[in-house]
Coordinates of C-alpha atoms and ligand atoms in Angstrom, one line a residue:
Chain G
X6 CA 138.9 115.1 131.8
X7 CA 135.2 115.1 132.7
X8 CA 133.6 118.3 133.8
X9 CA 132.3 119.2 137.3
X10 CA 128.7 118.9 136.1
X11 CA 129.2 115.3 135.3
X12 CA 130.8 114.6 138.6
X13 CA 127.9 116.3 140.5
X14 CA 125.4 114.3 138.4
X15 CA 127.0 111.0 139.1
X16 CA 127.3 111.9 142.8
X17 CA 123.7 112.8 142.9
X18 CA 122.6 109.5 141.3
X19 CA 124.7 107.7 144.0
X20 CA 123.3 109.9 146.8
X21 CA 126.7 111.2 147.7
X22 CA 127.3 114.6 149.1
X23 CA 130.7 115.9 148.1
X24 CA 132.5 119.0 149.1
X25 CA 134.6 120.9 146.6
X26 CA 137.8 119.1 147.5
X27 CA 136.2 115.7 147.3
X28 CA 134.6 116.7 144.0
X29 CA 138.0 117.5 142.6
X30 CA 139.5 114.1 143.7
X31 CA 136.5 112.3 142.2
X32 CA 136.9 114.2 139.0
X33 CA 140.5 113.1 138.6
X34 CA 139.9 109.5 139.6
X35 CA 136.8 109.0 137.4
X36 CA 138.6 110.6 134.5
X37 CA 141.4 108.1 135.0
X38 CA 139.0 105.2 134.8
X39 CA 137.3 106.6 131.7
X40 CA 140.7 107.1 130.1
X41 CA 141.5 103.5 130.7
X42 CA 138.2 102.5 129.1
X43 CA 139.0 104.7 126.1
X44 CA 142.4 103.0 125.8
X45 CA 140.6 99.6 125.6
X46 CA 138.1 101.0 123.1
X47 CA 141.0 102.1 120.9
X48 CA 142.1 98.5 120.5
X49 CA 140.9 96.2 117.7
X50 CA 138.4 94.1 119.5
X51 CA 136.5 92.6 116.6
X52 CA 135.6 89.0 117.4
X53 CA 136.4 89.4 121.1
X54 CA 133.2 88.6 123.1
X55 CA 132.5 91.0 126.0
X56 CA 133.4 89.6 129.4
X57 CA 130.6 89.9 131.9
X58 CA 132.0 87.3 134.3
X59 CA 135.5 86.2 135.0
X60 CA 134.6 82.8 136.2
X61 CA 133.4 80.3 133.5
X62 CA 130.3 79.1 135.2
X63 CA 126.8 78.9 133.9
X64 CA 123.3 77.9 135.1
X65 CA 123.8 78.0 138.8
X66 CA 120.2 77.4 139.6
X67 CA 118.4 76.7 142.9
X68 CA 115.5 74.3 143.4
X69 CA 112.2 76.0 144.1
X70 CA 112.1 74.8 147.8
X71 CA 111.1 77.3 150.5
X72 CA 113.5 77.9 153.4
X73 CA 112.8 79.3 156.8
X74 CA 113.5 83.0 156.7
X75 CA 113.5 85.6 159.4
X76 CA 110.9 86.2 162.0
X77 CA 109.1 89.6 161.7
X78 CA 111.0 90.7 164.9
X79 CA 114.4 89.8 163.4
X80 CA 113.5 91.3 160.0
X81 CA 112.7 94.6 161.7
X82 CA 115.6 94.5 164.2
X83 CA 117.8 97.0 162.2
X84 CA 114.9 99.3 161.2
X85 CA 115.3 102.9 162.1
X86 CA 111.5 103.1 162.8
X87 CA 108.8 100.5 162.8
X88 CA 105.0 100.9 162.4
X89 CA 102.7 97.9 162.7
X90 CA 105.2 95.4 161.6
X91 CA 106.5 97.5 158.7
X92 CA 109.6 99.6 158.1
X93 CA 108.8 103.3 158.4
X94 CA 110.5 105.5 155.8
X95 CA 110.2 109.2 154.9
X96 CA 107.0 109.9 153.0
X97 CA 107.6 109.2 149.4
X98 CA 104.5 110.2 147.4
Chain C
X6 CA 95.2 118.7 109.5
X7 CA 95.5 115.1 108.5
X8 CA 93.9 112.4 110.6
X9 CA 95.7 111.1 113.7
X10 CA 96.1 107.5 114.6
X11 CA 96.9 106.1 118.0
X12 CA 100.0 103.9 118.4
X13 CA 100.0 101.8 121.6
X14 CA 102.5 99.3 123.0
X15 CA 102.2 97.6 126.4
X16 CA 104.5 96.4 129.2
X17 CA 103.1 93.6 131.3
X18 CA 104.5 92.4 134.6
X19 CA 103.5 88.9 135.5
X20 CA 104.3 87.5 139.0
X21 CA 105.3 83.9 138.7
X22 CA 103.4 81.7 141.2
X23 CA 106.6 79.8 142.3
X24 CA 107.0 78.5 145.8
X25 CA 110.0 80.7 146.5
X26 CA 111.2 84.2 145.5
X27 CA 113.5 84.9 142.5
X28 CA 116.8 84.9 144.4
X29 CA 116.2 83.4 147.8
X30 CA 114.2 80.7 149.5
X31 CA 111.5 82.9 151.0
X32 CA 107.9 82.1 150.0
X33 CA 106.2 85.0 148.3
X34 CA 102.9 85.9 149.8
X35 CA 99.8 88.0 149.4
X36 CA 97.9 89.2 152.4
X37 CA 100.1 87.8 155.2
X38 CA 101.3 89.9 158.1
X39 CA 103.9 92.4 156.9
X40 CA 107.6 91.4 156.8
X41 CA 107.0 87.7 157.7
X42 CA 108.5 86.4 154.5
X43 CA 112.0 87.8 154.4
X44 CA 115.6 86.8 154.8
X45 CA 119.0 88.6 154.6
X46 CA 118.9 88.2 150.8
X47 CA 115.6 89.9 150.1
X48 CA 116.3 92.5 152.8
X49 CA 119.6 93.2 151.1
X50 CA 121.8 92.7 154.2
X51 CA 125.5 93.2 153.5
X52 CA 127.4 90.2 152.2
X53 CA 124.6 88.1 150.9
X54 CA 124.5 86.5 147.5
X55 CA 121.4 85.9 145.2
X56 CA 120.9 82.4 143.6
X57 CA 118.5 82.1 140.7
X58 CA 115.3 80.1 141.2
X59 CA 115.4 77.4 138.4
X60 CA 111.6 77.1 138.4
X61 CA 111.4 80.8 137.6
X62 CA 113.7 80.2 134.6
X63 CA 111.6 77.3 133.5
X64 CA 108.4 79.4 133.6
X65 CA 110.0 82.3 131.8
X66 CA 110.9 79.8 129.0
X67 CA 107.4 78.4 129.0
X68 CA 106.0 81.9 128.5
X69 CA 108.6 82.7 125.8
X70 CA 107.8 79.6 123.9
X71 CA 104.0 80.3 124.0
X72 CA 104.7 83.8 122.7
X73 CA 106.9 82.4 119.9
X74 CA 109.9 84.2 121.3
X75 CA 113.5 83.4 120.3
X76 CA 115.1 81.8 123.3
X77 CA 118.5 83.2 124.1
X78 CA 121.2 80.5 124.1
X79 CA 122.9 82.5 126.9
X80 CA 121.3 85.4 128.8
X81 CA 122.6 87.5 131.7
X82 CA 121.2 89.6 134.5
X83 CA 121.9 93.3 134.9
X84 CA 121.5 95.7 137.8
X85 CA 119.1 98.5 137.3
X86 CA 120.1 101.2 139.7
X87 CA 117.8 103.6 141.5
X88 CA 117.0 104.7 145.0
X89 CA 113.6 104.1 146.4
X90 CA 112.6 102.5 149.7
X91 CA 110.8 99.6 148.0
X92 CA 114.2 98.5 146.7
X93 CA 116.5 97.6 149.6
X94 CA 119.7 97.0 147.4
X95 CA 119.1 100.3 145.6
X96 CA 119.1 98.3 142.4
X97 CA 116.7 95.8 140.9
X98 CA 118.2 92.6 139.4
X99 CA 116.7 92.6 135.9
X100 CA 117.8 91.8 132.4
X101 CA 118.9 94.4 129.9
X102 CA 120.4 93.7 126.5
X103 CA 120.3 89.9 126.5
X104 CA 116.9 88.9 127.9
X105 CA 116.1 85.2 128.2
X106 CA 113.3 85.5 125.6
X107 CA 113.7 87.7 122.6
X108 CA 111.4 88.6 119.7
X109 CA 108.1 86.8 119.3
X110 CA 104.5 87.4 118.2
X111 CA 101.1 86.9 119.8
X112 CA 98.0 86.6 117.7
X113 CA 94.7 87.5 119.5
X114 CA 91.3 87.1 117.9
X115 CA 88.8 89.9 117.8
X116 CA 85.1 89.3 118.3
X117 CA 84.4 89.3 114.6
X118 CA 87.0 86.6 114.2
X119 CA 89.7 88.8 112.7
X120 CA 93.3 88.4 113.8
X121 CA 95.1 90.9 115.9
X122 CA 98.8 90.3 115.6
X123 CA 101.1 92.0 118.2
X124 CA 104.9 91.8 118.0
X125 CA 106.6 90.8 121.2
X126 CA 109.9 92.7 121.8
X127 CA 111.1 90.6 124.6
X128 CA 110.2 88.8 127.8
X129 CA 112.7 89.0 130.6
X130 CA 113.1 87.8 134.2
X131 CA 113.4 90.2 137.1
X132 CA 112.5 90.6 140.8
X133 CA 109.5 92.5 142.2
X134 CA 109.9 95.5 144.5
X135 CA 108.5 95.5 148.0
X136 CA 105.2 97.0 148.8
X137 CA 105.3 100.7 149.8
X138 CA 102.3 102.3 151.4
X139 CA 102.1 106.0 151.5
X140 CA 100.8 107.9 154.4
X141 CA 100.8 104.7 156.6
X142 CA 103.3 106.1 159.0
X143 CA 103.0 106.8 162.7
X144 CA 102.7 110.6 162.4
X145 CA 99.0 110.5 161.5
X146 CA 99.5 110.0 157.8
X147 CA 101.5 113.1 157.6
X148 CA 105.0 112.2 156.6
X149 CA 105.6 108.5 156.9
X150 CA 105.5 105.8 154.3
X151 CA 105.8 102.1 155.3
X152 CA 107.5 99.2 153.6
X153 CA 106.5 95.5 153.6
X154 CA 109.2 93.3 152.1
X155 CA 107.0 90.1 151.7
X156 CA 106.5 90.9 148.0
X157 CA 110.1 92.1 147.5
X158 CA 112.0 89.6 145.3
X159 CA 109.0 87.8 143.9
X160 CA 109.9 86.5 140.4
X161 CA 108.5 88.6 137.6
X162 CA 108.4 88.1 133.9
X163 CA 108.1 91.5 132.1
X164 CA 106.6 91.2 128.6
X165 CA 107.2 94.1 126.3
X166 CA 105.3 94.5 123.0
X167 CA 106.0 96.4 119.9
X168 CA 103.9 99.5 119.3
X169 CA 101.5 97.5 117.2
X170 CA 98.2 98.3 118.7
X171 CA 96.0 100.9 117.2
X172 CA 93.0 101.3 119.5
X173 CA 92.0 101.0 123.2
X174 CA 89.6 98.2 122.4
X175 CA 92.4 96.2 120.7
X176 CA 94.7 96.8 123.6
X177 CA 92.1 95.3 126.0
X178 CA 91.5 92.3 123.7
X179 CA 95.2 91.6 123.5
X180 CA 95.7 91.8 127.2
X181 CA 92.7 89.7 128.1
X182 CA 93.8 87.0 125.7
X183 CA 97.4 87.2 126.8
X184 CA 96.2 86.7 130.3
X185 CA 94.1 83.7 129.3
X186 CA 97.1 82.2 127.6
X187 CA 99.3 82.7 130.7
X188 CA 96.6 81.1 132.9
X189 CA 96.6 78.0 130.6
X190 CA 100.3 77.8 131.0
X191 CA 99.8 77.7 134.7
X192 CA 102.7 80.1 135.4
X193 CA 100.9 82.8 137.3
X194 CA 97.6 83.7 139.0
X195 CA 97.4 86.7 136.7
X196 CA 95.1 88.6 139.1
X197 CA 94.9 92.3 138.1
X198 CA 93.3 93.1 141.5
X199 CA 95.9 91.5 143.6
X200 CA 98.7 92.8 141.4
X201 CA 100.0 89.5 140.1
X202 CA 99.5 90.9 136.6
X203 CA 100.1 94.6 135.9
X204 CA 100.0 96.4 132.7
X205 CA 101.3 99.8 131.6
X206 CA 100.5 101.2 128.2
X207 CA 102.7 103.5 126.1
X208 CA 100.4 105.8 124.1
X209 CA 101.2 108.2 121.3
X210 CA 99.4 109.6 118.2
X211 CA 100.7 110.4 114.8
X212 CA 99.3 111.4 111.4
X213 CA 97.9 108.4 109.5
X214 CA 100.4 107.1 107.1
X215 CA 103.4 108.4 109.1
X216 CA 106.1 106.0 109.9
X217 CA 107.7 107.9 112.7
X218 CA 106.3 107.6 116.2
X219 CA 104.9 110.6 118.1
X220 CA 106.0 111.5 121.6
X221 CA 104.6 108.8 124.0
X222 CA 103.3 108.9 127.5
X223 CA 103.2 106.0 129.8
X224 CA 99.9 105.2 131.4
X225 CA 100.6 103.5 134.7
X226 CA 99.1 101.3 137.3
X227 CA 95.8 100.0 135.9
X228 CA 94.3 97.3 138.0
X229 CA 91.6 96.2 135.6
X230 CA 91.3 95.7 131.9
X231 CA 88.2 97.9 131.8
X232 CA 90.0 100.8 133.4
X233 CA 92.9 100.3 131.2
X234 CA 90.8 100.4 128.1
X235 CA 89.1 103.6 129.3
X236 CA 92.4 105.1 130.4
X237 CA 94.0 104.5 127.0
X238 CA 90.8 105.9 125.4
X239 CA 91.0 109.0 127.6
X240 CA 94.8 109.5 126.9
X241 CA 94.3 109.2 123.2
X242 CA 91.6 111.8 123.4
X243 CA 93.8 114.1 125.5
X244 CA 96.7 113.8 123.0
X245 CA 94.4 114.5 120.0
X246 CA 93.2 117.6 121.7
X247 CA 96.7 118.9 122.5
X248 CA 97.7 118.4 118.9
X249 CA 94.5 119.8 117.5
X250 CA 95.1 123.0 119.5
X251 CA 98.6 123.3 118.2
X252 CA 100.4 122.0 121.2
X253 CA 103.0 119.3 121.8
X254 CA 102.6 116.1 123.9
X255 CA 105.1 116.0 126.8
X256 CA 106.9 112.7 127.4
X257 CA 105.7 111.8 130.9
X258 CA 104.0 109.2 133.1
X259 CA 100.3 109.7 133.4
X260 CA 97.6 108.2 135.6
X261 CA 93.9 107.5 134.8
X262 CA 91.4 108.3 137.6
X263 CA 88.5 105.9 137.1
X264 CA 86.2 107.9 139.2
X265 CA 86.5 111.1 137.2
X266 CA 87.7 109.8 133.9
X267 CA 90.5 112.3 134.1
X268 CA 94.2 111.8 133.1
X269 CA 96.6 113.3 135.6
X270 CA 100.3 113.7 135.3
X271 CA 102.5 112.0 137.9
X272 CA 105.3 114.2 139.1
X273 CA 108.2 113.1 137.1
X274 CA 111.2 112.0 139.2
X275 CA 114.3 113.9 138.3
X276 CA 116.9 111.8 136.6
X277 CA 114.6 108.8 137.1
X278 CA 115.6 107.3 133.8
X279 CA 119.3 107.1 134.3
X280 CA 119.4 103.5 135.6
X281 CA 123.1 102.9 134.8
X282 CA 122.5 99.2 133.9
X283 CA 125.6 97.0 134.3
X284 CA 126.0 93.2 134.4
X285 CA 125.2 91.7 137.7
X286 CA 128.5 90.4 139.0
X287 CA 126.9 88.1 141.6
X288 CA 125.0 86.0 139.1
X289 CA 126.5 83.8 136.3
X290 CA 124.8 83.5 132.9
X291 CA 121.7 81.4 132.3
X292 CA 122.3 79.2 129.2
X293 CA 119.2 76.9 128.9
X294 CA 120.1 73.5 127.5
X295 CA 118.5 73.3 124.0
X296 CA 117.2 69.8 124.8
X297 CA 115.4 71.2 127.8
X298 CA 113.9 74.0 125.7
X299 CA 112.7 71.5 123.2
X300 CA 111.2 69.4 125.8
X301 CA 109.3 72.4 127.3
X302 CA 108.2 73.2 123.7
X303 CA 106.8 69.7 123.2
X304 CA 105.0 69.8 126.6
X305 CA 103.1 73.0 125.9
X306 CA 99.4 72.6 126.5
X307 CA 97.0 73.5 123.7
X308 CA 96.7 77.3 124.1
X309 CA 93.4 79.1 124.1
X310 CA 93.7 81.0 120.9
X311 CA 94.5 78.1 118.6
X312 CA 92.0 76.0 120.6
X313 CA 89.3 78.7 120.1
X314 CA 89.9 78.5 116.3
X315 CA 89.7 74.7 116.4
X316 CA 86.4 74.8 118.4
X317 CA 84.9 77.0 115.7
X318 CA 86.3 75.3 112.6
X319 CA 86.3 71.7 113.7
X320 CA 83.6 71.4 116.3
X321 CA 81.0 73.9 114.9
X322 CA 80.9 76.2 117.9
X323 CA 80.2 79.9 117.5
X324 CA 83.0 82.5 118.2
X325 CA 81.1 83.4 121.3
X326 CA 80.7 79.8 122.5
X327 CA 84.4 79.3 122.0
X328 CA 85.3 82.4 123.9
X329 CA 83.2 81.2 126.9
X330 CA 84.5 77.7 126.8
X331 CA 88.1 78.8 126.7
X332 CA 87.6 81.0 129.7
X333 CA 89.6 78.6 131.9
X334 CA 91.7 75.4 131.5
X335 CA 89.2 73.6 133.7
X336 CA 86.2 74.5 131.6
X337 CA 88.1 73.4 128.4
X338 CA 88.8 70.0 130.0
X339 CA 85.2 69.7 131.1
X340 CA 83.8 70.6 127.7
X341 CA 86.3 68.4 125.8
X342 CA 85.2 65.4 127.8
X343 CA 81.5 66.0 127.1
X344 CA 82.1 66.8 123.4
X345 CA 83.9 63.5 123.0
X346 CA 80.7 61.7 123.9
X347 CA 77.9 63.8 122.3
X348 CA 77.3 66.5 119.7
X349 CA 79.9 69.3 120.6
X350 CA 77.7 72.2 119.7
X351 CA 74.8 70.9 121.8
X352 CA 77.2 70.2 124.7
X353 CA 78.6 73.8 124.4
X354 CA 75.1 75.2 124.5
X355 CA 74.1 73.4 127.6
X356 CA 77.4 74.0 129.4
X357 CA 77.6 77.7 128.8
X358 CA 73.9 78.2 129.1
X359 CA 71.7 76.3 131.4
X360 CA 74.4 74.5 133.4
X361 CA 76.3 77.6 134.3
X362 CA 73.1 79.5 134.9
X363 CA 71.8 76.9 137.4
X364 CA 75.2 76.5 139.1
X365 CA 75.6 80.2 139.5
X366 CA 73.0 80.2 142.1
X367 CA 75.0 77.7 144.1
X368 CA 78.2 79.5 143.4
X369 CA 79.7 76.5 141.8
X370 CA 81.7 75.9 138.6
X371 CA 80.7 73.0 136.3
X372 CA 83.8 70.9 137.3
X373 CA 83.1 71.4 141.0
X374 CA 79.5 70.3 140.7
X375 CA 77.6 67.0 140.8
X376 CA 77.3 67.2 137.0
X377 CA 80.0 65.3 135.2
X378 CA 80.8 65.9 131.5
X379 CA 79.3 62.4 130.9
X380 CA 76.1 63.6 132.4
X381 CA 76.0 66.6 130.0
X382 CA 76.6 64.3 127.1
X383 CA 73.9 61.9 128.3
X384 CA 71.4 64.8 128.7
X385 CA 72.2 66.0 125.1
X386 CA 71.6 62.4 124.0
X387 CA 68.2 62.2 125.7
X388 CA 67.2 65.4 123.9
X389 CA 68.4 64.3 120.6
X390 CA 66.5 61.0 120.6
X391 CA 63.4 62.7 121.8
X392 CA 63.3 61.1 125.3
X393 CA 62.9 64.5 127.0
X394 CA 61.6 67.9 125.9
X395 CA 63.8 71.0 126.4
X396 CA 61.8 72.2 129.4
X397 CA 62.0 68.8 130.9
X398 CA 65.7 68.6 130.2
X399 CA 66.2 71.7 132.4
X400 CA 64.5 69.9 135.2
X401 CA 66.5 66.8 134.6
X402 CA 69.6 68.9 134.9
X403 CA 68.4 70.4 138.2
X404 CA 67.9 66.9 139.4
X405 CA 71.4 65.9 138.4
X406 CA 72.8 68.9 140.2
X407 CA 70.9 68.0 143.3
X408 CA 71.6 64.3 143.4
X409 CA 74.5 63.4 141.1
X410 CA 72.4 60.7 139.6
X411 CA 72.7 60.2 135.9
X412 CA 70.1 61.9 133.7
X413 CA 68.3 58.7 132.7
X414 CA 67.8 57.8 136.3
X415 CA 66.4 61.3 137.1
X416 CA 64.0 61.1 134.1
X417 CA 62.8 57.7 135.4
X418 CA 62.5 58.8 139.0
X419 CA 60.7 62.1 138.3
X420 CA 58.6 60.9 135.4
X421 CA 60.1 63.5 133.0
X422 CA 60.1 61.4 129.9
X423 CA 58.4 62.9 126.8
X424 CA 54.6 62.1 126.6
X425 CA 53.6 59.8 123.9
X426 CA 52.0 61.6 120.9
X427 CA 48.5 60.2 121.5
X428 CA 48.3 61.3 125.1
X429 CA 49.6 64.7 124.3
X430 CA 47.1 65.1 121.4
X431 CA 44.2 64.2 123.8
X432 CA 45.4 66.8 126.3
X433 CA 45.7 69.5 123.6
X434 CA 42.2 68.6 122.4
X435 CA 40.9 69.2 126.0
X436 CA 42.7 72.5 126.3
X437 CA 41.3 73.8 123.0
X438 CA 37.8 72.8 123.9
X439 CA 38.0 74.4 127.3
X440 CA 39.2 77.7 125.8
X441 CA 37.0 78.7 122.9
X442 CA 37.8 82.4 123.1
X443 CA 41.5 81.8 122.7
X444 CA 40.9 79.3 119.9
X445 CA 38.9 82.0 118.1
X446 CA 41.7 84.5 118.5
X447 CA 44.0 82.0 116.8
X448 CA 41.6 81.6 113.9
X449 CA 41.5 85.4 113.6
X450 CA 45.3 85.3 113.0
X451 CA 46.4 86.5 116.5
X452 CA 49.4 84.2 116.7
X453 CA 50.4 85.7 120.0
X454 CA 47.8 83.6 121.7
X455 CA 49.9 80.5 120.9
X456 CA 51.9 81.2 124.0
X457 CA 48.8 80.7 126.1
X458 CA 48.3 77.3 124.7
X459 CA 51.9 76.3 125.1
X460 CA 51.8 77.5 128.7
X461 CA 48.6 75.5 129.4
X462 CA 50.1 72.4 127.9
X463 CA 53.3 72.7 129.9
X464 CA 51.2 73.1 133.1
X465 CA 49.1 70.0 132.3
X466 CA 52.1 67.9 131.3
X467 CA 54.5 69.1 133.9
X468 CA 56.9 70.3 131.2
X469 CA 57.0 66.9 129.5
X470 CA 55.9 68.2 126.2
X471 CA 58.1 69.7 123.5
X472 CA 56.8 73.3 122.8
X473 CA 57.1 72.8 119.0
X474 CA 55.0 69.6 119.2
X475 CA 52.4 71.4 121.2
X476 CA 52.2 74.2 118.7
X477 CA 51.7 71.8 115.8
X478 CA 49.0 69.9 117.7
X479 CA 47.2 73.2 118.6
X480 CA 47.3 74.3 115.0
X481 CA 45.9 70.9 113.9
X482 CA 43.1 71.1 116.4
X483 CA 42.1 74.7 115.9
X484 CA 42.9 75.4 112.2
X485 CA 42.8 71.8 110.9
X486 CA 46.4 72.2 109.6
Ligands
ZN7 ZN1 114.3 86.2 151.1

């Protein structure tokens, strides 16, 4: 079972605010996932290549040809705040 | 305490000058109105899927081959997770443990001709972040930052070196020559000012002879090689001072202030290095066909470093000539054409000296001017066979720049051919007779006065006399030599 500090750390990295009850649920669910991973780790996997993709496809490449994108107006349509054609966000420096 | 040596490695981000972004069909841009080159993919709207730009892969391979990197038979993309407004997905698609280009080595040449070998750890593909401007917000620069996504998603190749550099000067030499190589490959504009090439340096110091690395700091955001060299120098000095006074260097990101020469610490973002990389499920592996890689290898242009060596060893240029000539692919092509027609060393002298000097006033490069490489070769030929003097050749060149006529035509039209020996001798005789005081000075051993005679002769002949011939004739007339 992972500890509360680890749960809070992961939640923080994911920008999630959890109350005590939620934290407890997450702790149990994450622990379950990690136990599953440990079970896999316990197996003899020598010579088994790691699977990063379940579909056996490679080299899906696109030609370097420009396509019409969004107008500035459309690009900014969902912005919470706009300043001179740019998205405004909380000051970051 | 034993002596300390600096240990430096660099990370270089190179924006590829492809027509479209890394994972969508938007055209990357610099200087356009904000947010005019975006689409649902590079704005990270829900439900969109990235597709890899094949040309970016090709250019990454070209870079890897030029750096002698092992090309991965199969490489994959990873998500690098962090929250920042310049990254709309909250992760950057990058590469982690299986980059497209693995270990390699780059050899630069120092001014004294010695080799500077730098191990390449890797070169991988990723996407650029958007442009975030602080204090540009509506509330009078108080609390707003603004984001322009035009740059977001531009293809980048990140080149990481081993900590093989031992001085700020070497670091600058390596970066300049790496940049030159990338320019020859035609993969990027490599403009430090516009940010299409960016370099960060990892700096640490350790006792000479030690094999373990000291604690490093990361020097960020240098927009010129000069500042980077100074910044690394300042950071080395700062670390030496800390250690000399018994302290410990903190692992942190630092910034060099060019105006004050000071190093400042950037506030370290909490948990900023916990990127939780995992394989990008939206992209399948890239497995470059070995035949394709071999074709790219065979198509590599001659690169500036080997070329520089060849210019010195095979063509008799000086290290300095070679450095100037390999300044750009265009200048190399120009020089090579001239050098195929006349003495290479003389061609190099005229191209890097007089030609560039005269063209500078017009704001032109040799290959944009009226002067063709064949003209340069012809001019060198006219000098070699004594048709024109050096001062006259400069005038011939000015004439070619003006008219585009070939040098022989300019010589003819402007009467710039070298005077015949008898005529010149007569003129020198007249000058000596007309200036008895100066002649006496020469007899008294005041050799400086020779300049006066040469000047007079040039004036009388309109520059059509060779200064050395004039000197010999003056000596003969005055001293009977
Ligand atoms: Zn896009």
